Short mmCIF file of C-alpha atoms and ligand atoms in Angstrom, two decimals:
data_model
loop_
_atom_site.label_atom_id
_atom_site.label_comp_id
_atom_site.label_asym_id
_atom_site.label_seq_id
_atom_site.Cartn_x
_atom_site.Cartn_y
_atom_site.Cartn_z
CA MET A 1273 54.26 -208.36 -55.12
CA LYS A 1274 54.89 -208.17 -51.38
CA LYS A 1275 57.98 -206.04 -51.36
CA LEU A 1276 59.56 -203.64 -53.80
CA ILE A 1277 62.94 -201.98 -53.67
CA PHE A 1278 64.14 -199.20 -55.95
CA ILE A 1279 67.90 -198.85 -56.06
CA ILE A 1280 68.59 -195.53 -57.77
CA PHE A 1281 72.01 -194.73 -59.24
CA GLY A 1282 72.32 -190.99 -59.90
CA SER A 1283 69.85 -190.21 -57.12
CA THR A 1284 71.18 -186.66 -56.63
CA GLY A 1285 70.31 -185.65 -60.21
CA ASP A 1286 67.53 -183.71 -61.85
CA LEU A 1287 65.68 -186.78 -63.08
CA THR A 1288 65.42 -188.27 -59.60
CA SER A 1289 64.27 -185.06 -57.93
CA ARG A 1290 61.81 -183.95 -60.61
CA LYS A 1291 60.46 -187.26 -61.82
CA LEU A 1292 61.38 -190.37 -59.89
CA LEU A 1293 60.82 -189.27 -56.28
CA PRO A 1294 57.48 -187.54 -57.05
CA ALA A 1295 56.36 -190.62 -58.98
CA ILE A 1296 57.33 -193.02 -56.19
CA GLN A 1297 55.66 -190.73 -53.65
CA LYS A 1298 52.43 -190.76 -55.65
CA LEU A 1299 52.47 -194.53 -56.17
CA TYR A 1300 53.03 -195.05 -52.46
CA GLN A 1301 50.33 -192.59 -51.39
CA ASP A 1302 47.84 -194.20 -53.77
CA LYS A 1303 48.82 -197.63 -52.44
CA ASP A 1304 49.78 -198.76 -55.95
CA ILE A 1305 53.00 -200.17 -54.53
CA PRO A 1306 53.39 -202.18 -51.34
CA GLU A 1307 53.63 -200.41 -48.01
CA GLU A 1308 56.94 -202.19 -47.40
CA SER A 1309 58.50 -200.52 -50.44
CA LEU A 1310 61.93 -199.05 -50.05
CA VAL A 1311 64.12 -196.65 -52.04
CA ILE A 1312 67.88 -196.93 -51.74
CA ALA A 1313 69.20 -193.65 -53.13
CA LEU A 1314 72.83 -193.85 -54.18
CA GLY A 1315 75.17 -190.90 -54.63
CA ARG A 1316 78.74 -189.82 -54.18
CA LYS A 1317 77.85 -186.73 -52.13
CA ALA A 1318 78.05 -186.89 -48.33
CA TYR A 1319 74.40 -186.69 -47.26
CA ASP A 1320 72.40 -188.52 -44.66
CA THR A 1321 68.84 -189.44 -45.64
CA ASN A 1322 67.40 -186.29 -44.06
CA SER A 1323 69.74 -183.84 -45.70
CA TYR A 1324 69.46 -185.69 -49.01
CA LEU A 1325 65.68 -185.44 -49.07
CA GLU A 1326 65.79 -181.82 -47.99
CA GLU A 1327 68.14 -181.00 -50.84
CA MET A 1328 65.95 -182.85 -53.33
CA ASN A 1329 62.90 -181.04 -52.01
CA ARG A 1330 64.63 -177.67 -52.25
CA SER A 1331 65.57 -178.31 -55.85
CA ILE A 1332 61.92 -178.81 -56.83
CA HIS A 1333 60.52 -176.03 -54.66
CA GLY A 1334 59.01 -178.10 -51.89
CA GLN A 1335 56.83 -180.58 -53.78
CA LEU A 1336 57.95 -183.63 -51.84
CA ASP A 1337 56.21 -185.09 -48.81
CA LEU A 1338 59.30 -185.41 -46.65
CA ARG A 1339 57.56 -187.12 -43.76
CA MET A 1340 56.30 -189.84 -46.03
CA LEU A 1341 59.51 -190.23 -48.01
CA ASN A 1342 61.58 -190.37 -44.84
CA LYS A 1343 59.78 -193.62 -44.03
CA ILE A 1344 60.86 -195.36 -47.22
CA VAL A 1345 64.02 -193.66 -48.53
CA HIS A 1346 67.51 -194.57 -47.40
CA TYR A 1347 70.44 -192.54 -48.78
CA HIS A 1348 73.68 -194.49 -49.20
CA GLN A 1349 76.95 -192.85 -50.17
CA ILE A 1350 78.93 -194.78 -52.75
CA GLN A 1351 81.35 -194.22 -55.61
CA ILE A 1352 79.36 -196.18 -58.17
CA THR A 1353 82.34 -196.72 -60.47
CA ASN A 1354 84.31 -198.49 -57.73
CA LEU A 1355 83.53 -202.22 -57.43
CA ASN A 1356 85.09 -202.39 -53.95
CA GLU A 1357 82.35 -200.18 -52.58
CA TYR A 1358 79.56 -202.53 -53.63
CA GLU A 1359 80.06 -205.02 -50.79
CA ARG A 1360 78.55 -202.56 -48.28
CA LEU A 1361 75.65 -201.89 -50.62
CA LYS A 1362 75.08 -205.62 -50.96
CA GLN A 1363 74.98 -206.04 -47.20
CA LEU A 1364 72.52 -203.19 -46.94
CA LEU A 1365 70.27 -204.71 -49.58
CA GLU A 1366 70.40 -208.13 -47.92
CA GLN A 1367 68.92 -206.57 -44.78
CA TYR A 1368 65.78 -205.65 -46.69
CA ALA A 1369 65.42 -208.01 -49.61
CA ASP A 1370 64.57 -211.68 -49.67
CA LYS A 1371 64.19 -213.92 -52.74
CA ALA A 1372 60.68 -212.69 -53.49
CA THR A 1373 61.48 -209.00 -53.31
CA ARG A 1374 61.07 -207.19 -56.61
CA GLN A 1375 64.29 -205.20 -57.06
CA LEU A 1376 64.50 -202.38 -59.61
CA PHE A 1377 68.01 -201.10 -60.25
CA TYR A 1378 67.42 -197.73 -61.86
CA LEU A 1379 70.34 -196.13 -63.73
CA ALA A 1380 69.41 -192.43 -63.66
CA VAL A 1381 72.86 -191.60 -65.01
CA GLY A 1382 74.23 -190.83 -68.44
CA PRO A 1383 74.98 -193.68 -70.89
CA ASP A 1384 78.74 -193.34 -70.29
CA LEU A 1385 78.18 -194.96 -66.88
CA PHE A 1386 75.90 -197.79 -68.04
CA ILE A 1387 78.63 -200.36 -68.63
CA ASP A 1388 80.62 -199.64 -65.45
CA VAL A 1389 77.59 -199.72 -63.19
CA SER A 1390 76.14 -202.80 -64.88
CA ARG A 1391 79.43 -204.65 -64.58
CA ASN A 1392 79.70 -203.67 -60.93
CA ILE A 1393 76.22 -204.78 -59.95
CA TYR A 1394 76.84 -208.04 -61.79
CA GLN A 1395 80.35 -208.75 -60.50
CA SER A 1396 79.47 -207.83 -56.94
CA GLY A 1397 76.63 -210.33 -57.08
CA LEU A 1398 73.97 -207.68 -56.48
CA VAL A 1399 72.20 -208.78 -59.65
CA GLU A 1400 72.24 -212.37 -60.80
CA LYS A 1401 71.92 -213.03 -64.54
CA GLY A 1402 68.53 -214.60 -65.21
CA ASN A 1403 66.99 -213.73 -61.84
CA GLU A 1404 63.82 -212.12 -63.08
CA THR A 1405 62.82 -210.61 -59.74
CA GLN A 1406 65.69 -208.23 -60.44
CA ALA A 1407 65.32 -205.68 -63.24
CA VAL A 1408 67.79 -203.10 -64.46
CA ILE A 1409 66.31 -199.90 -65.89
CA PHE A 1410 68.25 -197.70 -68.30
CA GLU A 1411 67.35 -194.10 -68.96
CA LYS A 1412 67.43 -192.68 -72.43
CA PRO A 1413 69.57 -191.81 -74.30
CA PHE A 1414 70.76 -195.35 -74.83
CA GLY A 1415 74.21 -194.47 -76.19
CA HIS A 1416 75.05 -191.48 -78.35
CA ASP A 1417 75.24 -193.20 -81.73
CA LEU A 1418 74.87 -196.67 -83.22
CA GLU A 1419 78.39 -197.73 -82.30
CA SER A 1420 78.21 -196.72 -78.64
CA ALA A 1421 74.68 -198.07 -78.23
CA THR A 1422 75.71 -201.42 -79.74
CA LYS A 1423 78.69 -201.64 -77.43
CA ILE A 1424 76.55 -200.90 -74.37
CA ASN A 1425 73.98 -203.42 -75.40
CA HIS A 1426 76.44 -206.23 -76.02
CA GLU A 1427 78.00 -205.66 -72.61
CA LEU A 1428 74.59 -205.68 -70.94
CA TRP A 1429 73.74 -209.03 -72.48
CA GLU A 1430 76.87 -210.39 -70.79
CA PHE A 1431 75.46 -209.45 -67.39
CA PHE A 1432 71.68 -209.67 -67.71
CA THR A 1433 69.06 -211.47 -69.75
CA GLU A 1434 66.82 -209.42 -72.02
CA LYS A 1435 63.90 -210.00 -69.64
CA GLN A 1436 65.83 -208.19 -66.92
CA ILE A 1437 66.63 -205.16 -69.09
CA PHE A 1438 64.19 -202.23 -69.25
CA ARG A 1439 65.12 -199.40 -71.63
CA ILE A 1440 63.06 -196.31 -70.91
CA ASP A 1441 61.58 -193.89 -73.39
CA HIS A 1442 59.37 -191.93 -71.02
CA TYR A 1443 57.22 -190.57 -73.85
CA LEU A 1444 55.70 -194.04 -74.13
CA GLY A 1445 54.36 -193.63 -70.58
CA LYS A 1446 52.43 -190.47 -71.43
CA GLU A 1447 48.68 -190.82 -71.29
CA MET A 1448 47.89 -189.92 -74.89
CA ILE A 1449 50.71 -192.00 -76.31
CA GLN A 1450 49.22 -194.97 -74.54
CA ASN A 1451 45.82 -193.92 -75.81
CA LEU A 1452 47.01 -193.59 -79.40
CA LEU A 1453 46.52 -197.23 -80.28
CA THR A 1454 43.04 -197.17 -78.79
CA VAL A 1455 42.09 -194.09 -80.79
CA ARG A 1456 43.52 -195.66 -83.92
CA PHE A 1457 42.32 -199.23 -83.64
CA ALA A 1458 39.15 -199.01 -81.55
CA ASN A 1459 37.33 -196.47 -83.70
CA ARG A 1460 35.73 -197.73 -86.89
CA ILE A 1461 35.73 -194.23 -88.40
CA PHE A 1462 39.51 -194.27 -88.68
CA GLU A 1463 39.99 -197.81 -89.94
CA ASP A 1464 39.29 -197.10 -93.61
CA VAL A 1465 41.07 -193.76 -93.75
CA TRP A 1466 44.36 -194.72 -92.13
CA TYR A 1467 46.07 -194.97 -95.53
CA ASN A 1468 47.95 -192.81 -97.99
CA ARG A 1469 44.73 -192.58 -100.03
CA ALA A 1470 43.13 -190.47 -97.33
CA ILE A 1471 46.01 -189.02 -95.31
CA LYS A 1472 47.72 -185.98 -96.73
CA ASN A 1473 50.48 -185.58 -94.19
CA VAL A 1474 51.42 -186.18 -90.55
CA LYS A 1475 53.06 -183.63 -88.28
CA ILE A 1476 54.85 -184.70 -85.12
CA ILE A 1477 55.71 -181.66 -83.06
CA VAL A 1478 57.43 -181.34 -79.71
CA LYS A 1479 58.07 -177.68 -78.90
CA GLU A 1480 59.45 -176.41 -75.63
CA THR A 1481 59.67 -172.85 -74.36
CA ALA A 1482 62.41 -173.72 -71.86
CA GLY A 1483 66.10 -173.85 -72.67
CA ILE A 1484 68.45 -176.58 -71.50
CA HIS A 1485 68.38 -175.62 -67.78
CA ASN A 1486 71.64 -176.79 -66.23
CA ARG A 1487 71.96 -179.86 -68.48
CA GLY A 1488 74.58 -178.35 -70.80
CA GLY A 1489 77.09 -181.11 -70.10
CA TYR A 1490 74.76 -183.70 -71.55
CA TYR A 1491 72.83 -181.63 -74.07
CA ASP A 1492 75.81 -180.13 -75.83
CA GLN A 1493 76.97 -183.64 -76.75
CA ALA A 1494 73.54 -184.62 -77.97
CA GLY A 1495 71.38 -181.86 -79.50
CA ALA A 1496 67.74 -181.98 -80.55
CA LEU A 1497 68.12 -184.64 -83.24
CA LYS A 1498 69.75 -187.21 -80.97
CA ASP A 1499 67.98 -186.20 -77.76
CA MET A 1500 64.44 -186.10 -79.15
CA VAL A 1501 64.07 -187.43 -82.70
CA GLN A 1502 66.07 -190.64 -82.19
CA SER A 1503 63.79 -191.67 -79.34
CA HIS A 1504 60.49 -189.88 -78.71
CA LEU A 1505 59.60 -188.63 -82.19
CA ILE A 1506 60.49 -191.87 -83.97
CA GLN A 1507 58.49 -193.83 -81.41
CA MET A 1508 55.46 -191.61 -82.05
CA LEU A 1509 55.88 -191.99 -85.79
CA CYS A 1510 55.91 -195.77 -85.38
CA LEU A 1511 52.63 -195.82 -83.49
CA ILE A 1512 50.99 -193.77 -86.25
CA ALA A 1513 52.47 -195.68 -89.18
CA MET A 1514 52.56 -199.29 -88.01
CA GLU A 1515 50.32 -202.05 -89.32
CA VAL A 1516 47.73 -203.71 -87.11
CA PRO A 1517 49.73 -205.91 -84.73
CA LEU A 1518 48.96 -209.60 -84.38
CA SER A 1519 47.93 -208.83 -80.80
CA TYR A 1520 48.45 -206.02 -78.34
CA TYR A 1521 51.07 -207.99 -76.47
CA SER A 1522 54.32 -206.16 -76.13
CA GLU A 1523 56.33 -208.24 -78.59
CA ASP A 1524 53.75 -208.09 -81.38
CA VAL A 1525 53.48 -204.31 -81.13
CA LYS A 1526 57.28 -204.00 -81.13
CA ASN A 1527 57.55 -206.26 -84.18
CA GLU A 1528 55.32 -203.86 -86.10
CA LYS A 1529 57.18 -200.78 -84.86
CA VAL A 1530 60.46 -202.26 -86.03
CA LYS A 1531 59.06 -202.80 -89.52
CA VAL A 1532 58.18 -199.10 -89.65
CA ILE A 1533 61.66 -197.95 -88.63
CA GLU A 1534 63.19 -200.23 -91.26
CA ASN A 1535 61.11 -198.41 -93.87
CA ILE A 1536 61.70 -194.81 -92.85
CA SER A 1537 63.67 -192.61 -95.19
CA ILE A 1538 64.65 -189.07 -94.32
CA GLU A 1539 64.76 -186.42 -97.02
CA LYS A 1540 68.18 -184.97 -96.29
CA GLU A 1541 67.57 -181.72 -98.20
CA SER A 1542 64.60 -180.97 -95.95
CA ILE A 1543 66.54 -180.81 -92.71
CA VAL A 1544 66.66 -177.52 -90.83
CA PHE A 1545 68.90 -177.22 -87.80
CA GLY A 1546 68.69 -174.23 -85.46
CA GLN A 1547 70.35 -172.98 -82.32
CA TYR A 1548 68.70 -170.50 -79.96
CA ASP A 1549 70.30 -167.17 -79.22
CA GLY A 1550 72.10 -167.36 -75.90
CA TYR A 1551 72.75 -171.11 -76.11
CA LEU A 1552 76.51 -170.54 -76.29
CA ASN A 1553 76.39 -168.74 -72.92
CA GLU A 1554 74.67 -171.65 -71.17
CA GLU A 1555 76.60 -173.42 -68.44
CA LYS A 1556 78.82 -176.30 -69.62
CA VAL A 1557 78.22 -175.48 -73.32
CA SER A 1558 81.26 -175.08 -75.51
CA PRO A 1559 81.57 -171.40 -76.61
CA ASP A 1560 81.83 -172.44 -80.28
CA SER A 1561 79.28 -175.25 -80.07
CA THR A 1562 77.40 -176.19 -83.24
CA THR A 1563 74.87 -178.30 -81.37
CA ASP A 1564 71.30 -178.11 -82.69
CA THR A 1565 68.62 -176.99 -80.24
CA PHE A 1566 66.01 -177.19 -83.01
CA VAL A 1567 65.48 -179.64 -85.82
CA PHE A 1568 62.89 -180.01 -88.55
CA LEU A 1569 62.88 -182.81 -91.09
CA LYS A 1570 60.65 -184.54 -93.58
CA ALA A 1571 60.50 -188.32 -93.57
CA PHE A 1572 58.63 -190.98 -95.50
CA VAL A 1573 57.52 -194.44 -94.48
CA ASN A 1574 57.89 -196.63 -97.51
CA THR A 1575 55.17 -199.16 -96.77
CA PRO A 1576 52.09 -199.78 -98.93
CA ARG A 1577 49.96 -198.06 -96.28
CA PHE A 1578 51.96 -194.84 -96.02
CA LYS A 1579 54.06 -194.59 -99.18
CA GLY A 1580 54.18 -190.98 -100.37
CA VAL A 1581 52.79 -189.39 -97.19
CA PRO A 1582 55.18 -186.83 -95.74
CA PHE A 1583 55.85 -187.03 -92.01
CA TYR A 1584 57.04 -183.63 -90.76
CA LEU A 1585 59.03 -183.96 -87.54
CA MET A 1586 59.87 -180.86 -85.56
CA THR A 1587 61.30 -180.33 -82.11
CA GLY A 1588 63.24 -177.65 -80.31
CA LYS A 1589 63.87 -175.55 -77.25
CA LYS A 1590 63.13 -171.87 -76.54
CA LEU A 1591 60.25 -171.83 -79.01
CA ASP A 1592 57.00 -169.86 -78.97
CA THR A 1593 54.92 -172.39 -77.10
CA LYS A 1594 55.16 -175.62 -75.09
CA GLN A 1595 53.34 -178.20 -77.14
CA SER A 1596 53.59 -181.88 -77.96
CA VAL A 1597 51.09 -182.86 -80.58
CA ILE A 1598 50.59 -185.17 -83.53
CA ILE A 1599 48.45 -183.75 -86.33
CA ILE A 1600 47.08 -186.06 -88.97
CA GLU A 1601 45.79 -184.07 -91.91
CA PHE A 1602 43.37 -185.76 -94.26
CA GLU A 1603 42.97 -185.22 -97.98
CA GLU A 1604 40.29 -182.93 -99.38
CA THR A 1605 36.96 -184.51 -100.29
CA ILE A 1606 36.20 -185.21 -103.93
CA GLU A 1607 33.68 -182.31 -103.92
CA GLN A 1608 36.19 -180.00 -102.36
CA ARG A 1609 38.63 -180.74 -105.15
CA LYS A 1610 36.08 -180.76 -107.94
CA TRP A 1611 34.62 -177.37 -107.13
CA ASN A 1612 37.69 -175.95 -105.48
CA LEU A 1613 35.64 -175.11 -102.39
CA PRO A 1614 37.27 -172.84 -99.83
CA LEU A 1615 37.09 -175.46 -97.12
CA SER A 1616 39.71 -176.66 -94.72
CA THR A 1617 40.99 -180.18 -94.60
CA ASN A 1618 40.01 -182.45 -91.71
CA LYS A 1619 42.62 -182.84 -89.03
CA LEU A 1620 42.96 -185.25 -86.16
CA PHE A 1621 44.95 -183.89 -83.23
CA ILE A 1622 46.56 -186.23 -80.73
CA LYS A 1623 47.43 -183.81 -77.94
CA ILE A 1624 50.12 -185.08 -75.64
CA ASP A 1625 51.41 -182.18 -73.61
CA PRO A 1626 50.62 -179.89 -71.79
CA GLU A 1627 46.97 -180.69 -72.60
CA ASP A 1628 46.29 -184.32 -73.34
CA GLY A 1629 43.37 -185.39 -75.43
CA VAL A 1630 42.02 -185.75 -78.92
CA GLY A 1631 40.66 -183.13 -81.28
CA LEU A 1632 38.96 -183.52 -84.62
CA ARG A 1633 38.66 -180.52 -86.89
CA LEU A 1634 35.72 -180.49 -89.27
CA ASN A 1635 34.00 -178.09 -91.64
CA SER A 1636 30.62 -176.82 -90.55
CA LYS A 1637 28.15 -174.22 -91.72
CA VAL A 1638 28.10 -171.02 -89.72
CA PRO A 1639 24.71 -170.99 -87.95
CA GLY A 1640 22.05 -168.59 -89.18
CA LEU A 1641 21.06 -167.17 -92.55
CA THR A 1642 24.55 -167.20 -93.97
CA SER A 1643 25.87 -170.00 -96.16
CA LYS A 1644 29.44 -169.50 -95.00
CA THR A 1645 31.38 -172.37 -93.53
CA GLU A 1646 33.79 -172.48 -90.63
CA GLU A 1647 36.30 -174.88 -89.14
CA VAL A 1648 35.12 -176.36 -85.84
CA GLU A 1649 36.90 -178.67 -83.45
CA LEU A 1650 35.46 -181.54 -81.47
CA GLU A 1651 37.65 -181.87 -78.42
CA TYR A 1652 38.16 -184.34 -75.64
CA PHE A 1653 40.59 -183.79 -72.81
CA THR A 1654 41.62 -186.44 -70.34
CA SER A 1655 41.45 -185.21 -66.78
CA SER A 1656 43.65 -187.55 -64.77
CA SER A 1657 45.33 -185.62 -62.01
CA ASN A 1658 47.95 -186.41 -59.44
CA ALA A 1659 48.72 -185.15 -55.94
CA PHE A 1660 50.11 -181.87 -57.24
CA GLY A 1661 47.00 -181.20 -59.32
CA ASN A 1662 48.82 -182.07 -62.55
CA LYS A 1663 48.19 -184.87 -64.95
CA SER A 1664 49.49 -188.25 -63.91
CA GLU A 1665 53.08 -188.48 -64.94
CA ALA A 1666 54.60 -190.94 -67.35
CA TYR A 1667 57.09 -192.08 -64.73
CA GLU A 1668 54.35 -193.33 -62.39
CA LYS A 1669 53.10 -195.62 -65.12
CA LEU A 1670 56.58 -196.74 -66.15
CA LEU A 1671 57.77 -197.50 -62.63
CA LEU A 1672 54.61 -199.41 -61.89
CA ASP A 1673 54.92 -201.38 -65.13
CA ALA A 1674 58.54 -202.25 -64.37
CA ALA A 1675 57.53 -203.29 -60.85
CA THR A 1676 54.83 -205.56 -62.26
CA TYR A 1677 56.98 -207.08 -65.03
CA HIS A 1678 55.19 -205.30 -67.91
CA LYS A 1679 57.49 -204.39 -70.78
CA SER A 1680 55.12 -202.97 -73.42
CA LEU A 1681 56.10 -199.37 -72.75
CA PHE A 1682 59.84 -200.05 -72.78
CA THR A 1683 61.89 -200.18 -75.95
CA ARG A 1684 63.45 -203.33 -77.35
CA TRP A 1685 67.05 -203.31 -78.54
CA ASP A 1686 66.23 -203.59 -82.25
CA GLU A 1687 64.01 -200.48 -82.07
CA ILE A 1688 66.90 -198.50 -80.61
CA GLU A 1689 69.44 -200.00 -82.99
CA LEU A 1690 67.40 -199.15 -86.09
CA ALA A 1691 66.61 -195.66 -84.84
CA TRP A 1692 70.32 -194.96 -84.29
CA ARG A 1693 71.12 -196.36 -87.73
CA LEU A 1694 68.69 -193.86 -89.20
CA ILE A 1695 70.03 -190.92 -87.21
CA ASP A 1696 73.63 -191.89 -87.95
CA GLN A 1697 72.90 -191.42 -91.66
CA ILE A 1698 72.36 -187.72 -91.08
CA LYS A 1699 74.45 -186.96 -88.01
CA ASP A 1700 77.50 -186.13 -90.08
CA LEU A 1701 75.72 -183.73 -92.38
CA GLU A 1702 76.96 -180.26 -91.84
CA PRO A 1703 74.06 -178.14 -92.92
CA THR A 1704 73.67 -174.50 -91.97
CA LEU A 1705 72.83 -173.97 -88.32
CA HIS A 1706 70.20 -171.24 -88.19
CA PRO A 1707 70.34 -168.99 -85.15
CA TYR A 1708 66.89 -168.11 -83.79
CA HIS A 1709 65.46 -165.81 -81.22
CA HIS A 1710 61.81 -166.70 -81.87
CA PHE A 1711 60.16 -169.54 -83.70
CA ASP A 1712 59.20 -166.95 -86.34
CA ASP A 1713 62.88 -166.78 -87.32
CA LEU A 1714 62.65 -170.40 -88.49
CA LYS A 1715 59.21 -170.46 -90.08
CA ALA A 1716 60.18 -168.99 -93.46
CA ILE A 1717 63.15 -171.36 -93.73
CA ILE A 1718 60.93 -174.37 -93.06
CA LEU A 1719 58.21 -173.22 -95.45
CA GLU A 1720 60.79 -172.75 -98.15
CA LYS A 1721 61.61 -176.45 -97.78
CA ASP A 1722 57.95 -177.46 -97.92
CA GLU A 1723 54.93 -175.20 -98.00
CA HIS A 1724 52.75 -177.80 -96.20
CA ALA A 1725 55.18 -178.34 -93.33
CA LEU A 1726 53.59 -175.94 -90.82
N1 LIG B 408 66.27 -184.86 -66.24
C1 LIG B 408 65.35 -185.37 -67.02
O1 LIG B 408 64.19 -184.92 -67.03
C2 LIG B 408 65.66 -186.54 -67.90
C3 LIG B 408 64.67 -187.03 -68.76
C4 LIG B 408 64.95 -188.13 -69.55
C5 LIG B 408 66.19 -188.72 -69.50
N2 LIG B 408 67.14 -188.22 -68.67
C6 LIG B 408 68.45 -188.89 -68.65
O2 LIG B 408 68.68 -189.42 -67.36
C7 LIG B 408 70.08 -189.35 -67.04
C8 LIG B 408 70.26 -188.52 -65.78
O3 LIG B 408 69.73 -187.23 -66.02
P1 LIG B 408 69.71 -186.05 -64.97
O4 LIG B 408 68.97 -184.95 -65.63
O5 LIG B 408 69.29 -186.52 -63.64
O6 LIG B 408 71.25 -185.63 -64.94
P2 LIG B 408 72.01 -184.84 -63.79
O7 LIG B 408 71.10 -183.88 -63.10
O8 LIG B 408 73.23 -184.29 -64.41
O9 LIG B 408 72.39 -185.98 -62.75
C9 LIG B 408 73.29 -186.98 -63.08
C10 LIG B 408 73.46 -187.91 -61.90
O10 LIG B 408 74.51 -188.79 -62.21
C11 LIG B 408 75.53 -188.71 -61.21
N3 LIG B 408 76.84 -188.84 -61.80
C12 LIG B 408 77.30 -188.21 -62.90
N4 LIG B 408 78.58 -188.60 -63.13
C13 LIG B 408 78.91 -189.47 -62.17
C14 LIG B 408 80.07 -190.22 -61.88
N5 LIG B 408 81.15 -190.16 -62.65
N6 LIG B 408 80.05 -191.04 -60.79
C15 LIG B 408 78.96 -191.10 -60.03
N7 LIG B 408 77.81 -190.43 -60.26
C16 LIG B 408 77.79 -189.63 -61.32
C17 LIG B 408 75.36 -187.34 -60.61
O11 LIG B 408 75.90 -187.36 -59.30
P3 LIG B 408 76.54 -186.06 -58.58
O12 LIG B 408 75.33 -185.32 -58.05
O13 LIG B 408 77.38 -186.61 -57.54
O14 LIG B 408 77.26 -185.30 -59.65
C18 LIG B 408 73.84 -187.20 -60.61
O15 LIG B 408 73.27 -187.88 -59.54
C19 LIG B 408 70.73 -188.72 -68.27
O16 LIG B 408 71.19 -189.70 -69.13
C20 LIG B 408 69.59 -187.96 -68.92
O17 LIG B 408 69.80 -187.78 -70.30
C21 LIG B 408 66.90 -187.15 -67.88
#
């Protein structure tokens, strides 16, 4: 790849300032992308490149390297819903791009704009159907239910080939999610126990302490179930529950994930929806909103490998701690059961955020003259760090993969379609919405549904 151009729609938004620009900056500084790379930032606000970057930098408290970004970013004002304005953009792009230039059209906008923007980049001739040097990247959520997602997808296939379409689920770019298949399939100790015979339950937890920031306009239409479970949590469940793929090539892994989604059933009576106190006062939230900011549910994967094993999925905002983790709890040993020993069960922790690593909880004798036992944890943390001293971000990996034509970490249409089909089955339920101030307010309600859920 000699040249790379990012064309970002929605470049004035939160995603671009907090994720995309820092990721591009890091890739450029580390020389992971060519020196001739360019970012064309598109927005309807009247900025020049300088004032645009300054505003972006202000919004993330000065984390951007403005001198560096000034070399590669060009802000271009455009009304992205107006086809007539694309001619100027096309001319601009032609100044920089030749036939070999990898062009990534990144739609960092809500799904309601996907069709209009896609049609415009196609009809203006900016993107040519089948030209694989051009890719179009779509942020999640891909639609807001099965019907809207299907409509978007059918339109996209009019304009682009599947090879050109990249649907992002940024959780798949996270270090430990990528590592999950290695932990699972490259360690002999797990091979014989990755079955319902040995696994008691699986917990998939994504808790946040933050609220919805200023994203009320989007979030109030979505809620925790659609925003998180439909995409990130189901994807994680698939990686835990899938069969061994034919190979680790993208399509083979996706084929196995799809089989899992087809076999998921959600226990409707188990669902707990919550809404944090103060949500109704958030900006752009309807004052009588019934949107869920918390959801818990129990699901089953009806395959021979996992039949009967409960998968507890839980996610929400304004909770006690920020934590993304998958916990696989194993059955008691035969001795434990036979003698009813007061021992804990073994647990494998896949820690995703904010720490990322693996933990294995075992029983061990307390050292010394005592015969007591205790639970101990073997822990491994990954220590990748980026320019800001944080872990490397999912978006660096995803942008680099898209630039280098790798699609493994992007979702295929049938994964999204089946996940929406599943969520649509429960979206119209009108269960009680539990208000909560602390996570403790929800615990008893969840435990009443299932005593093993927490
Ligand atoms: N923020 C995240 O961390 C994150 C993570 C995952 C997925 N996403 C998804 O990514 C998308 C963008 O998120 P965001 O947080 O960046 O949202 P945002 O802060 O609200 O920004 C939305 C962007 O879209 C532009 N826009 C909105 N309506 C428009 C219209 N009618 N015509 C032209 N431009 C329009 C806005 O431009 P103006 O500035 O001119 O209004 C802004 O640049 C959403 O679908 C979101 O769900 C976001």
